[in-house]
Amino acid sequence: AAAPIWPTAMPPPIQENPTANAAAIYFHAGVPPAAAPAASWANNGETDAAPNTSAAALAVGFSCIGGGIAVGQIGAAAMGAMSENPELSGKALPFAGLAEGICLWGFLVGLLILIL
């Protein structure tokens, strides 16, 4: 007599749902199911949020450092120009605002990295 395909302790699967039957055979054969990737409750089920937060921190940090250097240079030049000609105060202020806009764009990029 030929050896049975199925072990005697386990009945053969029902062929109406092959996917569920294959999982049942796999589990009953003594092989544990594959482990799912580790997820925690803190990051809403995602496996790792560190690259996103690091990229956002770098975007905001570098843009704020660059904006601060630019505002320092522009502010020094604007004060020197206004000391010689006080009428230039209204013309120098928008340049400082443009340099501060660099920080704002860096913040928006960091926010988009975290959201998307």
Tab-separated table of C-alpha atoms in Angstrom:
chain	number	residue	atom	x	y	z
A	1	ALA	CA	0.000	0.000	0.000
A	2	ALA	CA	1.196	3.496	-0.791
A	3	ALA	CA	2.007	5.879	2.040
A	4	PRO	CA	-0.777	8.387	2.733
A	5	ILE	CA	-0.168	11.946	1.581
A	6	TRP	CA	-1.654	13.417	4.753
A	7	PRO	CA	-0.574	12.435	8.269
A	8	THR	CA	-3.112	10.254	10.017
A	9	ALA	CA	-3.551	12.785	12.859
A	10	MET	CA	-4.648	15.510	10.453
A	11	PRO	CA	-7.573	15.155	8.052
A	12	PRO	CA	-7.055	16.218	4.449
A	13	PRO	CA	-8.083	19.827	3.767
A	14	ILE	CA	-11.337	20.826	2.168
A	15	GLN	CA	-10.651	21.989	-1.365
A	16	GLU	CA	-13.245	24.798	-1.444
A	17	ASN	CA	-10.841	27.408	-0.020
A	18	PRO	CA	-7.266	26.476	-0.996
A	19	THR	CA	-5.678	29.559	0.603
A	20	ALA	CA	-7.094	28.883	4.067
A	21	ASN	CA	-6.345	25.178	3.684
A	22	ALA	CA	-2.704	25.869	2.793
A	23	ALA	CA	-2.365	28.034	5.901
A	24	ALA	CA	-3.920	25.299	8.024
A	25	ILE	CA	-1.578	22.674	6.579
A	26	TYR	CA	1.398	24.943	7.160
A	27	PHE	CA	0.408	25.554	10.775
A	28	HIS	CA	-0.434	21.921	11.534
A	29	ALA	CA	2.833	20.709	10.041
A	30	GLY	CA	4.625	22.176	13.054
A	31	VAL	CA	6.101	25.158	11.204
A	32	PRO	CA	5.376	28.485	12.948
A	33	PRO	CA	3.868	31.258	10.827
A	34	ALA	CA	6.206	33.963	9.549
A	35	ALA	CA	6.779	36.769	12.021
A	36	ALA	CA	5.366	40.147	11.085
A	37	PRO	CA	7.712	43.162	11.166
A	38	ALA	CA	7.920	44.769	14.575
A	39	ALA	CA	5.547	47.700	14.928
A	40	SER	CA	4.811	49.789	17.946
A	41	TRP	CA	1.794	51.777	19.035
A	42	ALA	CA	3.838	54.985	19.124
A	43	ASN	CA	4.321	55.310	15.355
A	44	ASN	CA	0.850	54.238	14.241
A	45	GLY	CA	1.851	50.817	12.985
A	46	GLU	CA	4.744	51.928	10.777
A	47	THR	CA	7.903	49.912	11.140
A	48	ASP	CA	10.373	52.806	11.482
A	49	ALA	CA	9.787	56.563	11.635
A	50	ALA	CA	13.393	57.586	12.311
A	51	PRO	CA	14.362	58.425	8.689
A	52	ASN	CA	11.404	60.787	8.317
A	53	THR	CA	12.061	62.631	11.548
A	54	SER	CA	15.796	62.855	10.838
A	55	ALA	CA	15.176	64.272	7.364
A	56	ALA	CA	12.703	66.821	8.719
A	57	ALA	CA	15.135	67.865	11.458
A	58	LEU	CA	17.937	68.300	8.937
A	59	ALA	CA	15.730	70.365	6.595
A	60	VAL	CA	14.632	72.721	9.362
A	61	GLY	CA	18.043	72.893	11.023
A	62	PHE	CA	20.086	73.671	7.926
A	63	SER	CA	17.574	76.204	6.609
A	64	CYS	CA	17.466	78.026	9.946
A	65	ILE	CA	21.253	78.101	10.212
A	66	GLY	CA	21.521	79.428	6.654
A	67	GLY	CA	18.775	81.976	7.263
A	68	GLY	CA	20.451	83.147	10.462
A	69	ILE	CA	23.778	83.652	8.701
A	70	ALA	CA	22.044	85.548	5.889
A	71	VAL	CA	20.095	87.807	8.290
A	72	GLY	CA	23.315	88.544	10.201
A	73	GLN	CA	25.153	89.595	7.055
A	74	ILE	CA	22.224	91.606	5.698
A	75	GLY	CA	21.593	93.257	9.068
A	76	ALA	CA	25.224	94.342	9.391
A	77	ALA	CA	25.250	95.749	5.860
A	78	ALA	CA	21.889	97.478	6.380
A	79	MET	CA	23.035	99.131	9.630
A	80	GLY	CA	26.203	100.352	7.918
A	81	ALA	CA	24.204	101.770	5.010
A	82	MET	CA	21.633	103.416	7.312
A	83	SER	CA	24.373	105.028	9.376
A	84	GLU	CA	25.565	106.870	6.258
A	85	ASN	CA	22.132	107.521	4.753
A	86	PRO	CA	19.064	107.221	7.058
A	87	GLU	CA	16.692	107.218	4.061
A	88	LEU	CA	17.797	103.645	3.180
A	89	SER	CA	16.036	102.074	6.193
A	90	GLY	CA	12.879	101.260	4.209
A	91	LYS	CA	14.866	99.714	1.370
A	92	ALA	CA	17.022	97.436	3.552
A	93	LEU	CA	14.202	95.859	5.561
A	94	PRO	CA	12.732	93.694	2.722
A	95	PHE	CA	16.116	92.034	2.199
A	96	ALA	CA	16.149	90.844	5.812
A	97	GLY	CA	12.614	89.519	5.308
A	98	LEU	CA	13.736	87.557	2.238
A	99	ALA	CA	16.501	85.932	4.260
A	100	GLU	CA	14.022	84.979	6.983
A	101	GLY	CA	11.875	83.350	4.311
A	102	ILE	CA	14.585	80.701	3.935
A	103	CYS	CA	13.753	79.499	7.450
A	104	LEU	CA	10.056	79.388	6.627
A	105	TRP	CA	10.640	77.294	3.509
A	106	GLY	CA	12.803	74.882	5.485
A	107	PHE	CA	10.027	74.524	8.065
A	108	LEU	CA	7.452	73.838	5.340
A	109	VAL	CA	9.672	71.201	3.734
A	110	GLY	CA	10.179	69.522	7.126
A	111	LEU	CA	6.439	69.585	7.775
A	112	LEU	CA	5.706	68.029	4.381
A	113	ILE	CA	8.269	65.298	5.057
A	114	LEU	CA	6.489	64.403	8.290
A	115	ILE	CA	2.977	64.563	6.831
A	116	LEU	CA	3.614	62.820	3.509
